[in-house]
Amino acid sequence: MEQRKPKILYVEDDPASETLVRRILGSEGFQVVSASDGLTAIEVARRELPDMILMDINISGLDGYEVTTRLRTIEELKNIPIVAVTAATLSGDRERALIAGCTGYIPKPIDVDTFPDQVRSFLQGTREEVTSAEEKAEYLTEYSRRLVDRLEEKIRQLEAKNQELQRLDKMKTDFIIIAGHELRTPLTTIYGYVQILQANPAIPGSPDEPGSPRFLVEKMAEATWRLNQVISDILTVSLIDANKLELARGPVFIKPLVMQILEDIRRAGPERRLAFETEGLDELPMIVGDSKRLHQALWNIITNAVKYTPDGGHINIRGIRIDNAVKITIQDSGIGIDPEDQERIFDRFYILHDVSLHRSSKTAFKGGGLGVGLTVARGIIEAHGGRVWVESEGRDEERLPGSTFHILLPIGELKEESR
Ligand code: ADP
């Protein structure tokens, strides 16, 4: 029977040395796997469970000493030979390697003639030891000091990087906020003029007569209105990100908000055969909140229900008071959402569908958006001290299990000054 080839992991960041060792050991009947940095080495070692590890000490990230110390905490790798292979020639390198957990030490450049025998001897159980207990304690102290120094240095670097990232992130958020405002100002003007045109009875034709002036004006109104929604969502996400979302609190009645949204949906998109049902909204108490923002949040969730429910489906919007809160549930009979996506869909820019198939529409079946709708909804609801989550059996475009979004909003109290 053919003997199993001993498997050796060679940790080395210099490709020339890696190739050389691979050749030598390969021709001697060893199987060689390699890794070029510390973290990869740990990953490969865990996965491959080699019979022996040859460890270059000067590698990037975690160095060879640290990787060895880490590997010794993994049960399956506790007792395999780990041999330092290094060009470092400082006195005490051998002892340092042994203290960190290495079995032995092979200096670089390796001697091509004796190298295979050295490897075989470590595989057969050769172990080097630090001779005196005193020396051992000294090197251990030095090693732990060095670890702390390196840790401190790494934390400093990470903190500096983190600050830089925060600065860039703030710049990006500021840019989006400014760009959003800059876009919105002319858009408001256009929208105003379009509305004037819409109200002008002298505009000939009808909205149902493609190509007629009235039809064109209606299309312009729809498009500017949609653009306004998109800009609103982008601006809101940026404000949520920057922790700058401010609420203009006042009395809010949920029912008219929902009814307005359903009316807008009918106006906004192509005719969809969907049955809308509402329940319990009349009995909901007035709550304190920012009605514009809540409109935006509900709009995003309800238009999603429309987008992800095929024609013939139904959407049910229920309201109920629970202690000092109101609960609104929006249940659709659409394609549903897989359990593993149910939290992620609230992340910004999270889109489940293939972006290359993106169709921009607020109401068409599976018409895509920017992937910020639910982020905005959650940000607004949480700013009100509320919660939003989704329940669904999973995604199935045939069986249509549907999704149910739950929104919990505290009723709240009007403060003296806002009364
Ligand atoms: P988008 O702008 O893409 O609609 P959202 O943040 O509103 O972004 O939603 C994120 C993703 O969550 C959507 O791309 C969609 O896959 C999924 N999703 C949201 N609502 C529903 C729903 N009611 N039914 C099925 N999937 C949904």
Coordinates of C-alpha atoms and ligand atoms in Angstrom, one line a residue:
M1 CA 0.0 0.0 0.0
E2 CA 1.3 3.5 -0.8
Q3 CA 2.3 5.4 2.2
R4 CA 0.5 8.7 2.9
K5 CA 2.8 11.6 2.0
P6 CA 3.5 13.8 5.1
K7 CA 1.8 17.2 4.7
I8 CA 3.9 20.2 5.4
L9 CA 2.7 23.8 5.7
Y10 CA 5.3 26.3 4.7
V11 CA 4.6 29.8 5.9
E12 CA 6.7 32.2 3.7
D13 CA 6.1 35.5 2.1
D14 CA 9.1 35.4 -0.3
P15 CA 7.9 33.5 -3.5
A16 CA 11.5 32.5 -4.4
S17 CA 12.1 30.7 -1.1
E18 CA 8.6 29.2 -1.3
T19 CA 9.3 27.7 -4.7
L20 CA 12.7 26.4 -3.6
V21 CA 11.4 24.6 -0.5
R22 CA 8.4 23.3 -2.4
R23 CA 10.7 21.8 -5.0
I24 CA 13.1 20.2 -2.6
L25 CA 10.4 18.8 -0.3
G26 CA 8.2 17.8 -3.2
S27 CA 11.0 15.7 -4.8
E28 CA 11.6 14.0 -1.4
G29 CA 8.0 12.8 -1.3
F30 CA 6.4 15.5 0.9
Q31 CA 3.2 17.2 0.2
V32 CA 3.6 21.0 0.6
V33 CA 0.9 23.6 1.2
S34 CA 1.8 27.2 1.8
A35 CA 0.6 30.5 3.2
S36 CA 2.2 33.9 2.8
D37 CA 1.0 35.8 5.8
G38 CA 0.2 35.2 9.4
L39 CA -3.6 35.2 9.3
T40 CA -3.7 33.0 6.2
A41 CA -1.3 30.6 7.9
I42 CA -3.7 30.1 10.8
E43 CA -6.6 29.6 8.5
V44 CA -4.7 27.1 6.3
A45 CA -3.3 25.2 9.3
R46 CA -6.8 24.8 10.8
R47 CA -8.1 23.6 7.5
E48 CA -5.3 21.3 6.3
L49 CA -4.1 20.0 9.7
P50 CA -0.5 19.5 8.4
D51 CA 1.9 17.0 10.0
M52 CA 4.5 19.8 10.4
I53 CA 4.8 23.5 9.9
L54 CA 7.8 25.4 8.6
M55 CA 7.5 29.0 9.8
D56 CA 9.3 32.0 8.4
I57 CA 9.5 34.5 11.2
N58 CA 9.5 37.8 9.3
I59 CA 6.1 37.7 7.7
S60 CA 3.5 40.5 7.5
G61 CA 0.7 41.0 9.9
L62 CA 1.1 38.6 12.8
D63 CA 4.8 37.5 12.7
G64 CA 6.0 33.9 12.8
Y65 CA 6.4 33.9 16.6
E66 CA 2.9 35.2 17.2
V67 CA 1.4 32.7 14.7
T68 CA 3.1 29.9 16.4
T69 CA 1.9 30.9 19.8
R70 CA -1.6 31.1 18.4
L71 CA -1.4 27.8 16.6
R72 CA -0.4 26.1 19.9
T73 CA -3.8 27.0 21.3
I74 CA -5.5 24.9 18.6
E75 CA -6.1 21.4 20.0
E76 CA -5.2 19.5 16.8
L77 CA -2.0 21.5 16.3
K78 CA -0.8 21.5 19.9
N79 CA 1.8 18.8 19.4
I80 CA 2.9 18.9 15.8
P81 CA 6.4 20.1 15.0
I82 CA 6.5 23.8 14.2
V83 CA 10.0 24.8 13.0
A84 CA 11.2 28.4 12.6
V85 CA 13.0 28.9 9.3
T86 CA 14.5 32.3 9.3
A87 CA 17.3 34.5 8.1
A88 CA 17.3 36.6 11.3
T89 CA 20.6 36.3 12.9
L90 CA 20.3 38.2 16.1
S91 CA 21.5 36.4 19.1
G92 CA 18.7 34.8 20.9
D93 CA 16.5 34.2 17.8
R94 CA 16.6 30.4 18.4
E95 CA 15.5 30.9 22.0
R96 CA 12.8 33.4 21.0
A97 CA 11.4 30.9 18.5
L98 CA 11.4 28.1 21.1
I99 CA 9.7 30.3 23.8
A100 CA 7.0 31.2 21.3
G101 CA 6.2 27.5 20.9
C102 CA 8.5 26.4 18.1
T103 CA 9.9 22.9 18.2
G104 CA 13.2 23.9 16.6
Y105 CA 15.1 26.3 14.4
I106 CA 16.5 26.0 10.9
P107 CA 18.6 29.0 9.8
K108 CA 18.3 30.5 6.3
P109 CA 19.6 30.3 3.7
I110 CA 18.7 26.6 3.9
D111 CA 21.3 24.0 3.0
V112 CA 19.7 22.1 0.1
D113 CA 21.6 18.9 0.9
T114 CA 20.8 18.6 4.6
F115 CA 17.3 20.3 4.6
P116 CA 15.2 17.2 3.9
D117 CA 17.0 15.3 6.7
Q118 CA 16.5 18.2 9.1
V119 CA 12.8 18.1 8.2
R120 CA 12.5 14.3 8.6
S121 CA 14.3 14.5 12.0
F122 CA 11.8 17.1 13.3
L123 CA 8.9 14.9 11.9
Q124 CA 10.3 12.0 13.8
G125 CA 10.3 13.8 17.1
T126 CA 13.4 15.9 17.5
R127 CA 12.8 18.8 19.9
E128 CA 15.1 21.6 20.8
E129 CA 14.9 23.1 24.3
V130 CA 16.0 26.3 26.0
T131 CA 18.7 25.1 28.3
S132 CA 18.4 26.9 31.6
A133 CA 15.2 27.8 33.5
E134 CA 16.6 31.2 34.2
E135 CA 17.2 31.9 30.5
K136 CA 13.7 30.6 29.7
A137 CA 12.1 33.1 32.2
E138 CA 14.1 35.9 30.8
Y139 CA 13.1 35.2 27.2
L140 CA 9.5 34.7 28.2
T141 CA 9.4 38.2 29.9
E142 CA 11.0 39.7 26.8
Y143 CA 8.5 38.0 24.5
S144 CA 5.5 39.2 26.5
R145 CA 6.9 42.7 26.6
R146 CA 7.4 42.6 22.9
L147 CA 3.8 41.4 22.4
V148 CA 2.4 44.2 24.4
D149 CA 4.6 46.7 22.4
R150 CA 3.3 45.3 19.1
L151 CA -0.3 45.4 20.4
E152 CA 0.1 49.0 21.4
E153 CA 1.5 49.9 18.0
K154 CA -1.2 48.0 16.2
I155 CA -3.9 49.7 18.2
R156 CA -2.4 53.1 17.5
Q157 CA -2.3 52.3 13.8
L158 CA -5.9 51.1 13.8
E159 CA -7.1 54.2 15.7
A160 CA -5.4 56.4 13.2
K161 CA -6.9 54.5 10.3
N162 CA -10.3 54.6 12.0
Q163 CA -10.1 58.3 12.4
E164 CA -9.2 58.7 8.8
L165 CA -12.1 56.5 7.7
Q166 CA -14.5 58.5 9.9
R167 CA -13.2 61.7 8.3
L168 CA -13.7 60.3 4.8
D169 CA -17.1 59.0 5.8
K170 CA -18.1 62.4 7.1
M171 CA -16.9 64.1 3.9
K172 CA -19.0 61.7 1.9
T173 CA -22.1 62.2 4.1
D174 CA -21.6 66.0 3.9
F175 CA -21.2 65.8 0.2
I176 CA -24.4 63.8 -0.2
I177 CA -26.3 66.2 2.0
I178 CA -25.1 69.2 0.1
A179 CA -25.7 67.5 -3.3
G180 CA -29.2 66.5 -2.2
H181 CA -30.1 70.0 -1.2
E182 CA -28.6 71.4 -4.4
L183 CA -30.7 69.0 -6.5
R184 CA -33.8 69.6 -4.5
T185 CA -33.8 73.4 -4.9
P186 CA -34.2 73.4 -8.8
L187 CA -36.5 70.3 -8.5
T188 CA -38.9 72.2 -6.3
T189 CA -39.0 75.0 -8.9
I190 CA -39.7 72.5 -11.7
Y191 CA -42.3 70.7 -9.6
G192 CA -44.0 74.0 -8.8
Y193 CA -44.2 74.9 -12.5
V194 CA -45.4 71.5 -13.5
Q195 CA -48.2 71.8 -10.9
I196 CA -49.2 75.2 -12.4
L197 CA -49.4 73.5 -15.8
Q198 CA -51.4 70.7 -14.4
A199 CA -53.9 73.1 -12.9
N200 CA -54.3 75.0 -16.2
P201 CA -57.5 73.9 -18.0
A202 CA -56.2 75.3 -21.3
I203 CA -53.8 72.4 -21.6
P204 CA -55.4 70.2 -24.3
G205 CA -55.7 66.5 -24.3
S206 CA -56.2 64.0 -21.5
P207 CA -53.9 62.0 -19.2
D208 CA -55.1 58.8 -21.1
E209 CA -54.2 60.2 -24.5
P210 CA -50.6 59.3 -25.1
G211 CA -48.6 62.1 -26.7
S212 CA -51.2 64.8 -25.9
P213 CA -49.9 67.9 -24.0
R214 CA -52.0 66.9 -20.9
F215 CA -50.5 63.4 -21.0
L216 CA -47.0 64.8 -21.2
V217 CA -47.6 67.2 -18.3
E218 CA -49.0 64.3 -16.1
K219 CA -45.9 62.2 -16.9
M220 CA -43.6 65.2 -16.0
A221 CA -45.5 65.6 -12.7
E222 CA -45.1 61.8 -11.9
A223 CA -41.4 61.9 -12.8
T224 CA -40.5 65.0 -10.8
W225 CA -42.5 63.6 -7.8
R226 CA -40.6 60.3 -8.0
L227 CA -37.3 62.1 -8.3
N228 CA -38.2 64.1 -5.2
Q229 CA -38.9 60.8 -3.3
V230 CA -35.5 59.4 -4.3
I231 CA -33.7 62.6 -3.2
S232 CA -35.6 62.6 0.0
D233 CA -34.5 59.0 0.8
I234 CA -30.9 59.7 0.0
L235 CA -30.9 62.8 2.2
T236 CA -32.6 61.0 5.0
V237 CA -30.1 58.1 4.9
S238 CA -27.3 60.6 5.1
L239 CA -28.9 62.3 8.0
I240 CA -29.5 59.0 9.8
D241 CA -25.9 58.0 9.2
A242 CA -24.6 61.3 10.6
N243 CA -27.0 61.1 13.5
K244 CA -28.5 64.3 12.4
L245 CA -32.1 63.3 11.7
E246 CA -34.3 65.8 13.5
L247 CA -38.0 65.3 14.1
A248 CA -40.6 68.0 13.9
R249 CA -42.9 66.6 16.5
G250 CA -46.6 67.2 16.4
P251 CA -49.8 65.3 16.6
V252 CA -50.0 62.5 14.0
F253 CA -53.1 60.5 13.0
I254 CA -52.1 57.2 11.3
K255 CA -55.2 56.6 9.3
P256 CA -55.1 59.7 7.1
L257 CA -51.4 59.1 6.5
V258 CA -52.1 55.5 5.3
M259 CA -55.0 56.6 3.2
Q260 CA -52.9 59.4 1.6
I261 CA -50.3 56.8 0.8
L262 CA -52.7 54.4 -0.8
E263 CA -54.2 57.3 -2.8
D264 CA -50.6 58.3 -4.0
I265 CA -49.8 54.7 -4.9
R266 CA -52.9 54.6 -7.1
R267 CA -51.8 57.9 -8.7
A268 CA -48.1 57.0 -9.0
G269 CA -47.8 53.9 -11.0
P270 CA -49.2 51.8 -13.7
E271 CA -52.5 50.0 -12.8
R272 CA -51.8 47.0 -10.6
R273 CA -54.5 44.5 -9.6
L274 CA -54.0 44.5 -5.9
A275 CA -56.6 44.5 -3.2
F276 CA -55.9 46.8 -0.3
E277 CA -57.6 46.3 3.0
T278 CA -57.3 48.3 6.2
E279 CA -58.4 47.3 9.7
G280 CA -58.4 49.0 13.1
L281 CA -56.9 52.3 11.9
D282 CA -60.0 54.3 13.0
E283 CA -59.5 53.2 16.6
L284 CA -55.8 54.2 16.8
P285 CA -55.1 57.1 19.1
M286 CA -53.3 60.2 18.0
I287 CA -49.5 59.8 18.5
V288 CA -46.8 62.3 18.8
G289 CA -44.3 62.3 15.9
D290 CA -43.1 63.9 12.7
S291 CA -45.9 63.3 10.3
K292 CA -43.8 63.9 7.2
R293 CA -41.1 61.5 8.3
L294 CA -43.7 58.9 9.3
H295 CA -45.3 59.3 5.9
Q296 CA -41.9 58.6 4.3
A297 CA -41.4 55.5 6.5
L298 CA -44.8 54.1 5.8
W299 CA -44.6 55.0 2.2
N300 CA -41.4 53.0 1.8
I301 CA -42.8 49.9 3.5
I302 CA -46.2 50.0 1.8
T303 CA -44.7 50.6 -1.7
N304 CA -42.4 47.6 -1.1
A305 CA -45.5 45.5 -0.3
V306 CA -46.9 46.6 -3.6
K307 CA -43.6 46.0 -5.5
Y308 CA -43.1 42.5 -4.2
T309 CA -46.6 41.3 -4.6
P310 CA -47.7 40.1 -8.0
D311 CA -51.0 41.1 -9.6
G312 CA -54.0 39.4 -8.0
G313 CA -52.5 39.7 -4.5
H314 CA -53.7 41.5 -1.5
I315 CA -52.2 44.0 1.0
N316 CA -53.6 44.3 4.5
I317 CA -52.8 47.2 6.8
R318 CA -53.8 46.8 10.4
G319 CA -53.5 49.0 13.4
I320 CA -53.9 48.1 17.0
R321 CA -53.1 49.9 20.3
I322 CA -50.8 48.0 22.7
D323 CA -50.4 49.7 26.0
N324 CA -48.6 53.0 25.3
A325 CA -47.8 52.2 21.7
V326 CA -49.5 51.6 18.4
K327 CA -48.7 48.7 16.3
I328 CA -49.1 48.8 12.5
T329 CA -48.7 45.7 10.5
I330 CA -48.4 45.6 6.7
Q331 CA -49.0 42.2 5.4
D332 CA -48.6 41.3 1.7
S333 CA -49.2 38.1 -0.2
G334 CA -46.0 38.6 -2.2
I335 CA -42.8 36.7 -2.8
G336 CA -41.7 36.7 0.8
I337 CA -38.2 37.2 2.3
D338 CA -35.7 34.4 3.3
P339 CA -35.0 34.3 7.1
E340 CA -31.3 35.1 6.6
D341 CA -32.2 38.3 4.7
Q342 CA -34.8 39.5 7.2
E343 CA -32.3 41.7 9.1
R344 CA -30.0 42.5 6.2
I345 CA -32.7 44.2 4.1
F346 CA -32.7 47.0 6.6
D347 CA -29.0 47.7 5.9
R348 CA -28.4 50.5 3.6
F349 CA -27.9 49.7 -0.1
Y350 CA -29.0 46.1 0.5
I351 CA -30.8 44.8 -2.6
L352 CA -31.7 41.2 -2.9
H353 CA -32.2 41.1 -6.7
D354 CA -29.5 41.0 -9.3
V355 CA -28.5 44.7 -9.9
S356 CA -28.0 44.1 -13.6
L357 CA -31.8 43.4 -13.8
H358 CA -32.6 46.6 -12.0
R359 CA -35.9 48.2 -13.1
S360 CA -36.6 51.5 -11.5
S361 CA -40.2 51.7 -10.5
K362 CA -42.0 52.5 -7.3
T363 CA -45.0 50.2 -7.9
A364 CA -44.3 47.8 -10.8
F365 CA -44.0 44.2 -9.7
K366 CA -40.3 43.7 -8.5
G367 CA -39.5 47.2 -9.6
G368 CA -36.2 48.0 -7.9
G369 CA -35.1 51.0 -5.9
L370 CA -31.9 52.3 -4.4
G371 CA -31.8 49.8 -1.6
V372 CA -32.3 52.5 1.1
G373 CA -36.1 52.4 1.5
L374 CA -36.0 50.2 4.6
T375 CA -32.9 51.8 6.0
V376 CA -34.8 55.1 5.9
A377 CA -37.9 53.5 7.4
R378 CA -36.0 52.0 10.3
G379 CA -34.0 55.1 10.9
I380 CA -37.2 57.2 11.1
I381 CA -39.1 54.7 13.3
E382 CA -36.2 54.3 15.7
A383 CA -35.8 58.1 15.9
H384 CA -39.4 58.0 17.2
G385 CA -38.3 55.4 19.8
G386 CA -40.1 52.7 17.9
R387 CA -39.1 49.4 16.2
V388 CA -39.7 47.8 12.9
W389 CA -39.1 44.2 11.9
V390 CA -40.3 41.7 9.3
E391 CA -41.7 38.1 9.5
S392 CA -41.9 35.8 6.5
E393 CA -41.7 32.1 5.9
G394 CA -39.2 32.6 3.2
R395 CA -38.9 33.7 -0.4
D396 CA -40.9 31.7 -2.9
E397 CA -42.1 33.3 -6.1
E398 CA -44.4 30.4 -6.9
R399 CA -46.0 29.7 -3.6
L400 CA -46.1 33.4 -2.5
P401 CA -45.8 33.1 1.3
G402 CA -45.9 36.9 1.7
S403 CA -44.2 39.1 4.2
T404 CA -45.5 41.0 7.3
F405 CA -43.8 44.2 8.4
H406 CA -44.5 45.2 12.0
I407 CA -44.1 48.7 13.2
L408 CA -44.3 49.7 16.8
L409 CA -44.5 53.4 17.7
P410 CA -44.8 54.9 21.1
I411 CA -47.8 57.1 21.5
G412 CA -45.7 59.8 23.3
E413 CA -46.7 63.1 24.8
L414 CA -46.8 66.6 23.4
K415 CA -44.3 68.8 25.2
E416 CA -45.6 72.1 26.6
E417 CA -43.7 74.2 24.0
S418 CA -45.0 72.2 21.0
R419 CA -48.7 72.4 22.1
Ligands
ADP1 P1 -35.4 48.8 -2.6 O1 -35.2 50.3 -2.9 O2 -34.5 47.9 -3.3 O3 -36.9 48.4 -2.5 P2 -35.5 48.5 0.3 O4 -34.6 49.0 1.3 O5 -36.9 49.2 0.3 O6 -34.8 48.7 -1.1 O7 -35.7 47.0 0.4 C1 -34.5 46.1 0.4 C2 -34.8 44.8 -0.2 O8 -35.8 44.1 0.7 C3 -35.6 44.8 -1.5 O9 -34.6 44.9 -2.6 C4 -36.4 43.5 -1.5 O10 -35.6 42.5 -2.0 C5 -36.6 43.2 -0.1 N1 -38.0 43.5 0.3 C6 -38.5 44.7 0.9 N2 -39.8 44.6 1.2 C7 -40.2 43.4 0.7 C8 -41.5 42.7 0.7 N3 -42.6 43.3 1.2 N4 -41.5 41.5 0.1 C9 -40.4 40.9 -0.4 N5 -39.2 41.5 -0.3 C10 -39.1 42.7 0.2

